[in-house]
């Protein structure tokens, strides 16, 4: 069954909804008009000149919509939409759908169930009860509490496909993203998307252009290899954009998807059913990945953290590309061996940075808000440590920010007062925004600066090399990162 991409339209006026449907048409196979958002609802113009088959919905608050009028009027409006030519009307299983089915042909009815809190206990029983209605399409959308909930959706779709039923099933929320991307593979008859460049209309929904261009949803097949960015949370991650651009440029049939795992075991359960060939690992799972790996690179072993996993002959191999990713941009400019460096932060990234600098012979002083963590990190690599309050008194050639301070959406913050930027080089690991407040202030004080984007790119290029055996084509991942930055900045 070919999966249709359905773009949901939520606009406050009829005119804006018509205009949005026109913008959606080039990307969508089918368009859903959420009429409960329209304050001056005029059904005729909405449907008269439609460019794509159209689903008409009028959802109540409890179903995620805005409608709070009488139920009879709601059903009458849905009926009127069907009479005016809506290809489908979507009515909730918890509502009086029987009344609607008395007047609207079953082949034009979508019966839907939404659960914004959790995945229902018995999905199969729910689907069977909904199926008894005879509605043409059954839709179940429920919130994923863990990655394993995606597997339940996959199982439900498999059963539905065997019975020949047209079913759209998906898991909502960021943990449910795999179901929105892999739904077509599992047999979902539709996958919902937002307008390109617009706001998501549902929790975890991706814009249609991202689904089509970055996740190649129209080409995905059983032979497509899966890779993942694994972490929690993952909302800020730009890894899917750059890695998917590289896979596409190589002509490799592979996609990298976000796996926001509730626990490391949750990831392992997902992997057991939907094997991934490799993963970019981020907070808080770098140490779990280190324990999982059967073999380790020297950097992974020495830092005790794995940011890259790959399957080699069925066994996990762990690498830490942050170490080389940090050093490359630095080495392009200076010889790090003689530097006196101050590293802010004592987390996973700081660990890779301190190891990298010490391996080059640089002197390092770790400064963290938690003095105990600074002492422990410094002790592990024969470095020094100092209290945060002494930051202004320290002399340095290189200052490295390895804290998240200054990262979007709190881009107006900086970890150190501008007046204390008295050294030569400032390297900020934060890569979103492209130029942080720290880097702007450092440049203003005459320091040379290095942005986290350069490290992000260097470590990601090494991940690609490890996964595919050859370096990625030049410029592709860089261009994808620039596009992703622009898209983040444009978001209202
Ligand atoms: P992490 O393990 O959570 O460590 C963060 C460190 O920053 C901890 O020492 C933490 O202190 C400290 N910190 C947090 N908020 C702070 C604040 N308001 N003031 C002072 N210190 C604060 O995170 P991580 O993995 O090391 O990542 C740190 C940053 O580096 C993130 O922004 C990440 O995106 C970036 N990064 C960039 C790249 C790249 O390729 N450019 C690679 C890796 C990481 P506590 O322990 O007291 O909380």
PDB file of C-alpha atoms in Angstrom, residues 17 20 34 44 66 69 77 95 113 119 122 132 143 168 195 214 216 229 353 365 370-371 454:
ATOM      1  CA  UNK A  17      -6.691  28.106   5.323  1.00  0.00           C
ATOM      2  CA  UNK A  20      -2.169  27.368   3.280  1.00  0.00           C
ATOM      3  CA  UNK A  34      -8.733  21.397  10.936  1.00  0.00           C
ATOM      4  CA  UNK A  44     -17.663  26.375   0.275  1.00  0.00           C
ATOM      5  CA  UNK A  66     -10.594  23.924  19.504  1.00  0.00           C
ATOM      6  CA  UNK A  69     -19.917  24.092  20.777  1.00  0.00           C
ATOM      7  CA  UNK A  77     -21.112  20.767  10.182  1.00  0.00           C
ATOM      8  CA  UNK A  95     -18.132  10.697  19.590  1.00  0.00           C
ATOM      9  CA  UNK A 113      -8.876   7.738  18.183  1.00  0.00           C
ATOM     10  CA  UNK A 119      -0.453   4.310  24.329  1.00  0.00           C
ATOM     11  CA  UNK A 122      -4.924  -3.094  24.048  1.00  0.00           C
ATOM     12  CA  UNK A 132     -16.784  -2.915  13.242  1.00  0.00           C
ATOM     13  CA  UNK A 143       1.484   9.367  22.728  1.00  0.00           C
ATOM     14  CA  UNK A 168      -3.172   5.001   9.815  1.00  0.00           C
ATOM     15  CA  UNK A 195       3.459  22.757   6.274  1.00  0.00           C
ATOM     16  CA  UNK A 214      15.769  14.610   4.782  1.00  0.00           C
ATOM     17  CA  UNK A 216      13.371  10.308   2.090  1.00  0.00           C
ATOM     18  CA  UNK A 229      21.047   9.742  16.835  1.00  0.00           C
ATOM     19  CA  UNK A 353      38.457  18.274  25.398  1.00  0.00           C
ATOM     20  CA  UNK A 365      42.927  24.059  34.144  1.00  0.00           C
ATOM     21  CA  UNK A 370      30.737  21.908  40.798  1.00  0.00           C
ATOM     22  CA  UNK A 371      34.248  22.084  42.270  1.00  0.00           C
ATOM     23  CA  UNK A 454      33.482  23.443  13.160  1.00  0.00           C
TER      24      UNK A 454
END
